[in-house]
Structures are given as C-alpha cells and as structure tokens.
PDB file of N, CA, C and O in Angstrom:
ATOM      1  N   UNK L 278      30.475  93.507  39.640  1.00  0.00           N
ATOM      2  CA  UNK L 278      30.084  93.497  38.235  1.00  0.00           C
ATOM      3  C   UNK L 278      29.697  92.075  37.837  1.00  0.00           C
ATOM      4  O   UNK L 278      30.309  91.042  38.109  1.00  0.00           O
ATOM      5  N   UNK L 279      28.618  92.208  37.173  1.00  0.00           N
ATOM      6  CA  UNK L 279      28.203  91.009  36.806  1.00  0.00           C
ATOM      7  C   UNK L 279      28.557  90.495  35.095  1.00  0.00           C
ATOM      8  O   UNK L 279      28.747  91.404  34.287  1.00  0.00           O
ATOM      9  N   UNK L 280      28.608  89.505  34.759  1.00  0.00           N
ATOM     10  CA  UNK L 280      28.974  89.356  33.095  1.00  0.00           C
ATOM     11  C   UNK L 280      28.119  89.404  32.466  1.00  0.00           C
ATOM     12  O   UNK L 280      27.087  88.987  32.993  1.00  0.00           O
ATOM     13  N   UNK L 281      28.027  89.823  31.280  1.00  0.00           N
ATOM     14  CA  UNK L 281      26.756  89.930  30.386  1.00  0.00           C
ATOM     15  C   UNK L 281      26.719  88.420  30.069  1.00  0.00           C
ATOM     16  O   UNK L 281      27.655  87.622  30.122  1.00  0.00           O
ATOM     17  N   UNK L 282      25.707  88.249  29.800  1.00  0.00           N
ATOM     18  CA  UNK L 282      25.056  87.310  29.141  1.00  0.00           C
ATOM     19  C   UNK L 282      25.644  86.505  28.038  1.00  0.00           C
ATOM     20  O   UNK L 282      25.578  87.094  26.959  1.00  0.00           O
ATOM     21  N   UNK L 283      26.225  85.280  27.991  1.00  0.00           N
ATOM     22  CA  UNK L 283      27.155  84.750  26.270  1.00  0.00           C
ATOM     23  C   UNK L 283      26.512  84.734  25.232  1.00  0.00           C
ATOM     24  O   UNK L 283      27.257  84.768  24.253  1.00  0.00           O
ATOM     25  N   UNK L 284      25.283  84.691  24.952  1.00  0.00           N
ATOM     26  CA  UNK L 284      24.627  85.260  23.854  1.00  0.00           C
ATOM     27  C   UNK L 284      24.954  86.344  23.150  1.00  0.00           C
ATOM     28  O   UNK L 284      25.261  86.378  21.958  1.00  0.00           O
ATOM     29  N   UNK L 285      24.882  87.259  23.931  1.00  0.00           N
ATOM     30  CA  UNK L 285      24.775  88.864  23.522  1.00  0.00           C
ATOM     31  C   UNK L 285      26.002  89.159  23.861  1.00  0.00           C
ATOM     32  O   UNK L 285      26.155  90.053  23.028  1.00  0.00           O
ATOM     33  N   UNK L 286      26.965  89.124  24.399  1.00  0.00           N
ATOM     34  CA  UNK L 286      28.323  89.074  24.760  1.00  0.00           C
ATOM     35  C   UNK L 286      28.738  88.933  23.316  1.00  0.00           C
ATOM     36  O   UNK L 286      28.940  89.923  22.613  1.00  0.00           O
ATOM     37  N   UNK L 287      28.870  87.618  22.853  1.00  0.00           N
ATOM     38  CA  UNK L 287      29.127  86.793  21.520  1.00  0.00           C
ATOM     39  C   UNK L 287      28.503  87.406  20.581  1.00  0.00           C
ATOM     40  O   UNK L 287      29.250  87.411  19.603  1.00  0.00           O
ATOM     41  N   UNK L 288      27.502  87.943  20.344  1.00  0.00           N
ATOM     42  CA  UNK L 288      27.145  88.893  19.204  1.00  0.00           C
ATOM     43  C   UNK L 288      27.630  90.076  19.131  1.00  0.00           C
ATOM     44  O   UNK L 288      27.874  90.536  18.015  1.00  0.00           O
ATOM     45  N   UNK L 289      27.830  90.684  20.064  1.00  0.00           N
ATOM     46  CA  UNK L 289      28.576  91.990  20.146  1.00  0.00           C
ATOM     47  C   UNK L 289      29.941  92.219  19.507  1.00  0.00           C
ATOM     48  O   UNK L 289      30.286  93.032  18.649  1.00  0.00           O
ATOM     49  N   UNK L 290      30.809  91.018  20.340  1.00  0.00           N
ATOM     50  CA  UNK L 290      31.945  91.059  19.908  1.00  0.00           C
ATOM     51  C   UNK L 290      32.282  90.797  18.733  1.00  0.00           C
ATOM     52  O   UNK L 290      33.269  91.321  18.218  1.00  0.00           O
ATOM     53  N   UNK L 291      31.238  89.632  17.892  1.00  0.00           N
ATOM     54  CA  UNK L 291      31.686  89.399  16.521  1.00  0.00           C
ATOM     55  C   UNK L 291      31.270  90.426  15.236  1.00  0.00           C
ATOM     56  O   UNK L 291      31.781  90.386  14.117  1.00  0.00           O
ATOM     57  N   UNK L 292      30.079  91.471  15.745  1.00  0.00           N
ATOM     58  CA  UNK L 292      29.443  92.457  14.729  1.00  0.00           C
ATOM     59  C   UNK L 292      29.819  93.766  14.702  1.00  0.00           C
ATOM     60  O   UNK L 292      29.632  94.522  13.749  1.00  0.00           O
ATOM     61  N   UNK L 293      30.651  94.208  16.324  1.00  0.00           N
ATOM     62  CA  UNK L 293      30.713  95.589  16.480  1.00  0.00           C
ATOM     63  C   UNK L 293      32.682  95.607  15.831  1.00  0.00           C
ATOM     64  O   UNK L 293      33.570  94.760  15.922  1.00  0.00           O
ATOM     65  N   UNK L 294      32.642  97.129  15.161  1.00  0.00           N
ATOM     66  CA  UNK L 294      34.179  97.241  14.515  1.00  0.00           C
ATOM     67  C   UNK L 294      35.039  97.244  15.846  1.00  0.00           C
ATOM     68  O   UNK L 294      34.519  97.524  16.926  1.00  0.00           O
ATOM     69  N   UNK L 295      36.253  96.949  15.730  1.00  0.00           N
ATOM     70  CA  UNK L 295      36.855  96.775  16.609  1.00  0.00           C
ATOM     71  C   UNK L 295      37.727  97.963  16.860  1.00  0.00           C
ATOM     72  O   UNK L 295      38.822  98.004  17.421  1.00  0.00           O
ATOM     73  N   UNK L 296      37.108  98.798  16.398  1.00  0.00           N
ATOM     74  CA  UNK L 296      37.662 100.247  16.836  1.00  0.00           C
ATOM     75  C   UNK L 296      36.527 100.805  18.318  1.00  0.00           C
ATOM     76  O   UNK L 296      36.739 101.302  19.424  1.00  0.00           O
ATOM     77  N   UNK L 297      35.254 100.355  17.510  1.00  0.00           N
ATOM     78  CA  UNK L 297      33.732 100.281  18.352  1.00  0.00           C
ATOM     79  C   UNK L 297      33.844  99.658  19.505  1.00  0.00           C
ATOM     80  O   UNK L 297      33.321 100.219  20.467  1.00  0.00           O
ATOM     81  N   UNK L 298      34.587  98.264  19.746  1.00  0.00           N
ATOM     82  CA  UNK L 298      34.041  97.568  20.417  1.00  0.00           C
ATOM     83  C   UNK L 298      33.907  97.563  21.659  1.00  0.00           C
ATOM     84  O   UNK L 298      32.862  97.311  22.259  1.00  0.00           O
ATOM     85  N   UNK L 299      35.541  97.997  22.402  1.00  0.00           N
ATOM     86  CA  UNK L 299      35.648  98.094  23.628  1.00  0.00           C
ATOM     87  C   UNK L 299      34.597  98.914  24.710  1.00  0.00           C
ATOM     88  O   UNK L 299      34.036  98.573  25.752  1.00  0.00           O
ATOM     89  N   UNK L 300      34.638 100.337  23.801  1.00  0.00           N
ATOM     90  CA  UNK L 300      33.697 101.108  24.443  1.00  0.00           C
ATOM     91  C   UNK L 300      31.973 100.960  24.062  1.00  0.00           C
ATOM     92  O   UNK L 300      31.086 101.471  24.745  1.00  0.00           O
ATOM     93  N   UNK L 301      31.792 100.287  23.039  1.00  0.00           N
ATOM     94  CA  UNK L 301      30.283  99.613  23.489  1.00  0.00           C
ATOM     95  C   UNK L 301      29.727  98.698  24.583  1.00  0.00           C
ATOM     96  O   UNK L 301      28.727  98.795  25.294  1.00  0.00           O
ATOM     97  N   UNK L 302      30.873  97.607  24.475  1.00  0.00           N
ATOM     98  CA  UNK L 302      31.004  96.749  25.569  1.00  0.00           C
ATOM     99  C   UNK L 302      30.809  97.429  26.609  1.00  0.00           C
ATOM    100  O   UNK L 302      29.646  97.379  27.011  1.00  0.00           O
ATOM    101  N   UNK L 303      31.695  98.215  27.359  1.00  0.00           N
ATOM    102  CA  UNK L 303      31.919  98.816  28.549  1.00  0.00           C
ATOM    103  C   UNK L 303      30.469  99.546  28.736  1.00  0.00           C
ATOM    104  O   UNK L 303      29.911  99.273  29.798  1.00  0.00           O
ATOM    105  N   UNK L 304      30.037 100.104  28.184  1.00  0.00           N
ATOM    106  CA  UNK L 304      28.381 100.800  27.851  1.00  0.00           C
ATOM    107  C   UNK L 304      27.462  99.887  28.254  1.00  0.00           C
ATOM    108  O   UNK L 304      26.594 100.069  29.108  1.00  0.00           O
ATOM    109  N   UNK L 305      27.758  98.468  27.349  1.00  0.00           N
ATOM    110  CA  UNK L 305      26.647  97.737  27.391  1.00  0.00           C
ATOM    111  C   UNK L 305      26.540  97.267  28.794  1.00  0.00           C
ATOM    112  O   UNK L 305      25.487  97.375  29.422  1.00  0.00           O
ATOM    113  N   UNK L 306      27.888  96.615  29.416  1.00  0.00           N
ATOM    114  CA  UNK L 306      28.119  95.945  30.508  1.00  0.00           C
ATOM    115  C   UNK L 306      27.786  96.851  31.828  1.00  0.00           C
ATOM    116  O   UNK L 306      27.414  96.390  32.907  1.00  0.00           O
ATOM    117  N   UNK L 307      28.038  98.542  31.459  1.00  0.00           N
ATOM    118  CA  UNK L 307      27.512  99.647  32.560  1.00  0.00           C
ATOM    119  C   UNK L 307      25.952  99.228  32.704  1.00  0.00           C
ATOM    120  O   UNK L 307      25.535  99.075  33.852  1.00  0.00           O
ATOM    121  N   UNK L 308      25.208  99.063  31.797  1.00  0.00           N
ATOM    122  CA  UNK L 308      23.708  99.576  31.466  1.00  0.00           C
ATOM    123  C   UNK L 308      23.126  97.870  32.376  1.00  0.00           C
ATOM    124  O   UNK L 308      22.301  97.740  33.280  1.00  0.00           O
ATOM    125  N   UNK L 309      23.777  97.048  31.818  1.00  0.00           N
ATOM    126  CA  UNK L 309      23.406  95.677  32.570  1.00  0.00           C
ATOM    127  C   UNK L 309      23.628  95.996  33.582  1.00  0.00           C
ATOM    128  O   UNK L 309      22.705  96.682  34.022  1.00  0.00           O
ATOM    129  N   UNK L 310      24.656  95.827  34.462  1.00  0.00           N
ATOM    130  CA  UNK L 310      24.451  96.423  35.977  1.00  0.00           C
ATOM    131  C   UNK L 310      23.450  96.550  36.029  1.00  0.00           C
ATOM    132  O   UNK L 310      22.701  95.601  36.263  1.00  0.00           O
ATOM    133  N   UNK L 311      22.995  97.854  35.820  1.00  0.00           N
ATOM    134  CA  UNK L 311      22.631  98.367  36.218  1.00  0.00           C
ATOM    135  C   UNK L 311      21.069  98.485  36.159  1.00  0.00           C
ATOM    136  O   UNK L 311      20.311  99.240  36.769  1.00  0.00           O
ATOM    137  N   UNK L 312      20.859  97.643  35.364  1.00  0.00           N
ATOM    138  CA  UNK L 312      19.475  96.877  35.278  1.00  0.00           C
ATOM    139  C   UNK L 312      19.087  95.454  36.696  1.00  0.00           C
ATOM    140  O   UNK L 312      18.184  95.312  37.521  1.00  0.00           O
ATOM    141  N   UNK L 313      20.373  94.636  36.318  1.00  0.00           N
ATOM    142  CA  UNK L 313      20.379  93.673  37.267  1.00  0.00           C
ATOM    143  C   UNK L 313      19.846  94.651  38.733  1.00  0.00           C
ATOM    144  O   UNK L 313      18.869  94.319  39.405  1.00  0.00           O
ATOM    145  N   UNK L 314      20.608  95.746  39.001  1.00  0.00           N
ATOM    146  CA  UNK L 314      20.347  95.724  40.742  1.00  0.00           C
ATOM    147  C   UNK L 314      18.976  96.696  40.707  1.00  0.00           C
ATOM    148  O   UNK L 314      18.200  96.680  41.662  1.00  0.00           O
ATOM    149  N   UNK L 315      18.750  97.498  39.593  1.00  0.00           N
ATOM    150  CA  UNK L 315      16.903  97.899  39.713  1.00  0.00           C
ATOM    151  C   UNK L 315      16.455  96.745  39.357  1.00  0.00           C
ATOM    152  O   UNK L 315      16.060  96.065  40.304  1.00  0.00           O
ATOM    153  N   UNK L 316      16.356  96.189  38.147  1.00  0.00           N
ATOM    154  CA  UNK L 316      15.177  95.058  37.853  1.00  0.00           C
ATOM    155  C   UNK L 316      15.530  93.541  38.409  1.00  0.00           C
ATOM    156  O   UNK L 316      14.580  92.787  38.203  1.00  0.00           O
ATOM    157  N   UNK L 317      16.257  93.122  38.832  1.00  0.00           N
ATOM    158  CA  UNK L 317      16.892  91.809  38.704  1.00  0.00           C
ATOM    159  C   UNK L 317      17.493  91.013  37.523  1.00  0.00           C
ATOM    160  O   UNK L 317      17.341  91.312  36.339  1.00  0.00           O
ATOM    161  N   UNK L 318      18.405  89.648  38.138  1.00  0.00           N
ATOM    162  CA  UNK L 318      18.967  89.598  37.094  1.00  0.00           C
ATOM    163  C   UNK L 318      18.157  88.821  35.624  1.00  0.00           C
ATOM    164  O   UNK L 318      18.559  88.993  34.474  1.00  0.00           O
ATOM    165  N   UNK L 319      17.197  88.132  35.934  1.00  0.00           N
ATOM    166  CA  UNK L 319      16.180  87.977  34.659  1.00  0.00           C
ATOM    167  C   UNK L 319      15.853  88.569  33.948  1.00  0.00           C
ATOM    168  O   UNK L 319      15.886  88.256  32.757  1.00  0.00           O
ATOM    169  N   UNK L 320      15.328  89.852  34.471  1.00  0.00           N
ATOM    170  CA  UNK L 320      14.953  90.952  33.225  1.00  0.00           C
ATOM    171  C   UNK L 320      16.361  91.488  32.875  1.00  0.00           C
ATOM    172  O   UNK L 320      16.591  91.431  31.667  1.00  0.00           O
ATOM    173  N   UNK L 321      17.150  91.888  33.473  1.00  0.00           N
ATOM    174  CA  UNK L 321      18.277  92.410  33.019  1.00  0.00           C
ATOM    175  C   UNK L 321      18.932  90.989  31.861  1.00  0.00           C
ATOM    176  O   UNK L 321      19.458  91.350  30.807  1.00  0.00           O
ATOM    177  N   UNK L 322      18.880  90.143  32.033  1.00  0.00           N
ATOM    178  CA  UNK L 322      19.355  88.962  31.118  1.00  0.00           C
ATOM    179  C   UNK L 322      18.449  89.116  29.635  1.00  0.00           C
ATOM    180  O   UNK L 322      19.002  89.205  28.539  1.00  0.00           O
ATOM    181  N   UNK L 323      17.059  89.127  29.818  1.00  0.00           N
ATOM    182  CA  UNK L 323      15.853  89.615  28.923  1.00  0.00           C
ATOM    183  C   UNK L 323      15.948  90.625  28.242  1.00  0.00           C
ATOM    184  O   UNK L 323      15.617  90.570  27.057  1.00  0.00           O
ATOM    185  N   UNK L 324      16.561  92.163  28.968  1.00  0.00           N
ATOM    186  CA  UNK L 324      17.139  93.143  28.424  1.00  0.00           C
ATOM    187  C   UNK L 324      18.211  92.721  27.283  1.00  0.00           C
ATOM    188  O   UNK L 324      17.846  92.878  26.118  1.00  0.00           O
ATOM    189  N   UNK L 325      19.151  92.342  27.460  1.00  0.00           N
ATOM    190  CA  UNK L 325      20.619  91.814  26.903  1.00  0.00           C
ATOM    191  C   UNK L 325      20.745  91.414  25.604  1.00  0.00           C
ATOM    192  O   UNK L 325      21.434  91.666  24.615  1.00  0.00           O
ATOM    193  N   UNK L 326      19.432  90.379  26.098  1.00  0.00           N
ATOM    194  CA  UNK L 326      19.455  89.378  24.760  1.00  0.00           C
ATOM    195  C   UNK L 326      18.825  89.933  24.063  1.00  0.00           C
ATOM    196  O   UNK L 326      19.344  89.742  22.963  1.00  0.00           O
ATOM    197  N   UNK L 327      17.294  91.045  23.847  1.00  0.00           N
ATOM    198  CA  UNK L 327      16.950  92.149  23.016  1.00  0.00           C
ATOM    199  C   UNK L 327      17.245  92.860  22.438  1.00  0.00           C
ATOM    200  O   UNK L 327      16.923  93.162  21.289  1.00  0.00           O
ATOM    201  N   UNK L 328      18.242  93.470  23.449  1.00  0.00           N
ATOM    202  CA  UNK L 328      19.531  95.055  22.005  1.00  0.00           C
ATOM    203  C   UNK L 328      20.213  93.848  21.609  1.00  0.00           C
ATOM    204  O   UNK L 328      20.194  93.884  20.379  1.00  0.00           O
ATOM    205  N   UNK L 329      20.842  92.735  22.001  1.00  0.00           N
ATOM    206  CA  UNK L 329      21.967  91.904  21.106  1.00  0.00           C
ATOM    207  C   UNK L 329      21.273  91.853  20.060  1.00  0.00           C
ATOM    208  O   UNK L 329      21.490  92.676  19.170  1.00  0.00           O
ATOM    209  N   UNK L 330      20.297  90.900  19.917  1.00  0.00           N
ATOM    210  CA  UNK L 330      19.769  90.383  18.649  1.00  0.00           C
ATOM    211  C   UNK L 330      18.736  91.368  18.038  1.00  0.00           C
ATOM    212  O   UNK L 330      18.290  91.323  16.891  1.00  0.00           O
ATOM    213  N   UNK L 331      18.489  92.101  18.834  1.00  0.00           N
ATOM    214  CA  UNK L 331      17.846  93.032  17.826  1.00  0.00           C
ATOM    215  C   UNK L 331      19.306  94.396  16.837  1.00  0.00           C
ATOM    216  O   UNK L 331      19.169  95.090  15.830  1.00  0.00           O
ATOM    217  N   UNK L 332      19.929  94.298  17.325  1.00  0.00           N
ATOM    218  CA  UNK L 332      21.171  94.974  16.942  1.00  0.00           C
ATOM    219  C   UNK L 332      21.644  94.224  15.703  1.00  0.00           C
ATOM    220  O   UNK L 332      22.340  95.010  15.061  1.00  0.00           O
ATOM    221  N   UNK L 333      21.583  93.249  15.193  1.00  0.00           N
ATOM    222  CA  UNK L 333      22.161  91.783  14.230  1.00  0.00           C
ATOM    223  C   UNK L 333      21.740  92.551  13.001  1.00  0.00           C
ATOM    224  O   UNK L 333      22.705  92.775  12.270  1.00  0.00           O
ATOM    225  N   UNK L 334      20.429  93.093  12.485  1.00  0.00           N
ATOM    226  CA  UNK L 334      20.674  93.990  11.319  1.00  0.00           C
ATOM    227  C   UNK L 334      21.695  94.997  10.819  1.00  0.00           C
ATOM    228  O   UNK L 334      22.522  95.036   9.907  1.00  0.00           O
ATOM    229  N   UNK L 335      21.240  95.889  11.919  1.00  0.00           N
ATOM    230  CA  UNK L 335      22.117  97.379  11.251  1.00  0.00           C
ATOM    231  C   UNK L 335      23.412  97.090  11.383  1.00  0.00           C
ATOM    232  O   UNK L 335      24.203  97.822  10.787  1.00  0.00           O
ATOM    233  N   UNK L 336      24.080  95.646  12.416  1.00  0.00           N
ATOM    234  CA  UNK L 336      25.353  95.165  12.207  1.00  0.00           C
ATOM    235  C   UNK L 336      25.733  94.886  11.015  1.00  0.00           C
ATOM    236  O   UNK L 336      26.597  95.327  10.258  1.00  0.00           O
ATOM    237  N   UNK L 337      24.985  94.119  10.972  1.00  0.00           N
ATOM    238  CA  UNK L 337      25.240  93.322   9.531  1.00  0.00           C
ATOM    239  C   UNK L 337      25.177  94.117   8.311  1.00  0.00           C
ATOM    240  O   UNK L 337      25.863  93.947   7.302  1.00  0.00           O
ATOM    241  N   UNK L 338      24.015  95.267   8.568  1.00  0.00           N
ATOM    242  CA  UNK L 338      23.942  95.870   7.141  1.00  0.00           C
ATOM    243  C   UNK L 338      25.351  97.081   7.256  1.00  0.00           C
ATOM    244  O   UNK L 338      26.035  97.288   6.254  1.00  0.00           O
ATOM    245  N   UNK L 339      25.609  97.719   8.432  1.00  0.00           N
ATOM    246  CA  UNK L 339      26.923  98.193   8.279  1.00  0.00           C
ATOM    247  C   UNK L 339      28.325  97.683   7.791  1.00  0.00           C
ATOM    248  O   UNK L 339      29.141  98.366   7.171  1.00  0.00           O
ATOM    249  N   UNK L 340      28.460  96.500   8.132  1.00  0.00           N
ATOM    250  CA  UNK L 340      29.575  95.617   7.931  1.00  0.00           C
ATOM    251  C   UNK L 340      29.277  95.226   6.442  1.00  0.00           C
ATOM    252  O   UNK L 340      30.358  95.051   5.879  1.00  0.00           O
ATOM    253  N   UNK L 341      28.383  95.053   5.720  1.00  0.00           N
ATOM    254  CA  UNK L 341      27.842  94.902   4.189  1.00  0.00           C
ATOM    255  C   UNK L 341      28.709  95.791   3.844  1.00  0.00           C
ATOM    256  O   UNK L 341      29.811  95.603   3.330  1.00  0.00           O
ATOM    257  N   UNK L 342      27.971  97.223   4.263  1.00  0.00           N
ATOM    258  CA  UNK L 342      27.906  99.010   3.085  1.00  0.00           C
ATOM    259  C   UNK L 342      29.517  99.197   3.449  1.00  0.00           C
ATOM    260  O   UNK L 342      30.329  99.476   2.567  1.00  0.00           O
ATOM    261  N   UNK L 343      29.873  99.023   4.763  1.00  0.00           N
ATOM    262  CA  UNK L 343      31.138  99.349   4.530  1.00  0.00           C
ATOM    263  C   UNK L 343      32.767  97.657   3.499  1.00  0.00           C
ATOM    264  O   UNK L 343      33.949  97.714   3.160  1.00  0.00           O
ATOM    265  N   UNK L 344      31.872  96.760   3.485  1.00  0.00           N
ATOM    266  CA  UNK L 344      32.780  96.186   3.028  1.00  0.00           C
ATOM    267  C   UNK L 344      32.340  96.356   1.598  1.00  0.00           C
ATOM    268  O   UNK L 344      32.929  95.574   0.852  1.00  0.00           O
ATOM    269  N   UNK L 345      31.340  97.276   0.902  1.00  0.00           N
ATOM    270  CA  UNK L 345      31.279  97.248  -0.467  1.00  0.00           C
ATOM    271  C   UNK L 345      31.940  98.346  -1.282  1.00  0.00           C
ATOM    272  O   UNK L 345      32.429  98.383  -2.411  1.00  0.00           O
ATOM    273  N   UNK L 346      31.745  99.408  -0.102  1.00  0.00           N
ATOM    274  CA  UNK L 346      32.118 101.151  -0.360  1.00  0.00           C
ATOM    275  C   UNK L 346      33.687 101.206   0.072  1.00  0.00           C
ATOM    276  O   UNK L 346      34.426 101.988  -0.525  1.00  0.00           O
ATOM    277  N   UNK L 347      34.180 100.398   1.081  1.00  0.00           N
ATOM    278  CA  UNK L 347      35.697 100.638   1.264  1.00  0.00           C
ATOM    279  C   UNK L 347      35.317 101.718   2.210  1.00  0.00           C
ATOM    280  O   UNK L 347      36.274 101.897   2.963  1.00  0.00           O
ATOM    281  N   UNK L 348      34.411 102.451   2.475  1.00  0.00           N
ATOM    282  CA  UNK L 348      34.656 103.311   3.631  1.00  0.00           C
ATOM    283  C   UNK L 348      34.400 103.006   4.825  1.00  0.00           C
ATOM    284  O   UNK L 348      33.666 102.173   5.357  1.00  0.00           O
ATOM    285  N   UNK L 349      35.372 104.094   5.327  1.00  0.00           N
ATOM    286  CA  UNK L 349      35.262 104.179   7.009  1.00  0.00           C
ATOM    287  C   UNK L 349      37.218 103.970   6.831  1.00  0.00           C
ATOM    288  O   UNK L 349      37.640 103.306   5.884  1.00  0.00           O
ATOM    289  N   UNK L 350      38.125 104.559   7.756  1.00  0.00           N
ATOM    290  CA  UNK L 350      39.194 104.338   8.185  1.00  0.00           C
ATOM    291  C   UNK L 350      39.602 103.535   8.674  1.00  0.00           C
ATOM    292  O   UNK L 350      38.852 102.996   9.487  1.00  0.00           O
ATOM    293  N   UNK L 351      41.025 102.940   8.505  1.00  0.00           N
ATOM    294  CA  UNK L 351      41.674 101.974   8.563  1.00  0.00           C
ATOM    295  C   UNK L 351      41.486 101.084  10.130  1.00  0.00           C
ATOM    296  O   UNK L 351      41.491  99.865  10.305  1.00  0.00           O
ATOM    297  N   UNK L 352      41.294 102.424  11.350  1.00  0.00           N
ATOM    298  CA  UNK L 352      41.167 101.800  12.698  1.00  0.00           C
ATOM    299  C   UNK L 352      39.685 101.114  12.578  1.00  0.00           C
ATOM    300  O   UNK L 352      39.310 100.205  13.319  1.00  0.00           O
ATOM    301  N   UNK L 353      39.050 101.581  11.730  1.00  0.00           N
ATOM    302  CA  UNK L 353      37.296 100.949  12.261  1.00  0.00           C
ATOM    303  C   UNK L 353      37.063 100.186  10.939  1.00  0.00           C
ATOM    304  O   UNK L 353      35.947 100.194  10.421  1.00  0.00           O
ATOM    305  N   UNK L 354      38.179  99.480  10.348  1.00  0.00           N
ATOM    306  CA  UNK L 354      37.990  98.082  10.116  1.00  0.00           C
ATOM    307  C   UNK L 354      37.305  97.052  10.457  1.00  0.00           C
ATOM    308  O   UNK L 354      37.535  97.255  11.649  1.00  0.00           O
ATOM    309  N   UNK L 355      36.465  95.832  10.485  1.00  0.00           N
ATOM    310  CA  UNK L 355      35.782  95.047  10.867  1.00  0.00           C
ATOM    311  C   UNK L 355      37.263  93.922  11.033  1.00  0.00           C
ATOM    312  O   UNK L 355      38.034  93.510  10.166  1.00  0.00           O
ATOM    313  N   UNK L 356      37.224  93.695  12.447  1.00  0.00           N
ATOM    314  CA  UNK L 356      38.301  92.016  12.559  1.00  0.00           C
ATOM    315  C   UNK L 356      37.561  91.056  12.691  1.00  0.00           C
ATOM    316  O   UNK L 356      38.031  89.922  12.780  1.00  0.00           O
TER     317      UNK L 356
END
C-alpha cells in the first residue's frame, strides 16, 4: 500500500465528518492503489489531488448547512 498524497490526505481529514472519515479514507486510499499499479504513480498522485481539491466545496458547503441547521446526529458531528 502506498500513502496518499499529503495534500489530499490533509484535506480529507480536515473536511470529511468524522463519523465519514475513516471509511472514505479507506475508499480513497483503495481507489489510489489502485490507480498507482494501472496508471502509475504520477497520474495516480494527479488523480488525488483532483477529487481532494475539487471536493473543498460541497465540504465546505456541507459543514456551513449543517453548522447553521444543527442537523445531522450527534456521531456525524464535524471535529
């Protein structure tokens, strides 16, 4: 297994709820693999950093709607 990328690593962890997180991670970090050994690890790095930062909206705008509305349950809190 290879590590994702600290860019996108670091965005993940700070935007996704931490009810979310583990098993996105684990998703994300499956899908890298698994890019690295079809495409190599450049494009797979290229991949990474694309869903990270392209992901930074609907993070952000989720973490907004839910810190204005109070919804969503206590486990999928934002830490």
């Amino acid at each position: 297994m290879r590590g994702l990328p600290l860019t996108a690593r670091v965005i993940l962890r700070v935007l996704l709820p931490i009810a979310d997180r583990d098993e996105v991670l684990a998703d994300f970090q499956e899908e890298y693999d698994r890019r690295v050994t079809g495409d190599g690890a450049n494009a797979a790095r290229a991949w990474a950093h694309r869903q990270a930062i392209g992901s930074i909206p609907s993070l952000v705008r989720r973490t907004w709607w839910r810190g204005m509305t109070r919804f969503g349950p206590h486990a999928n809190r934002m830490g």
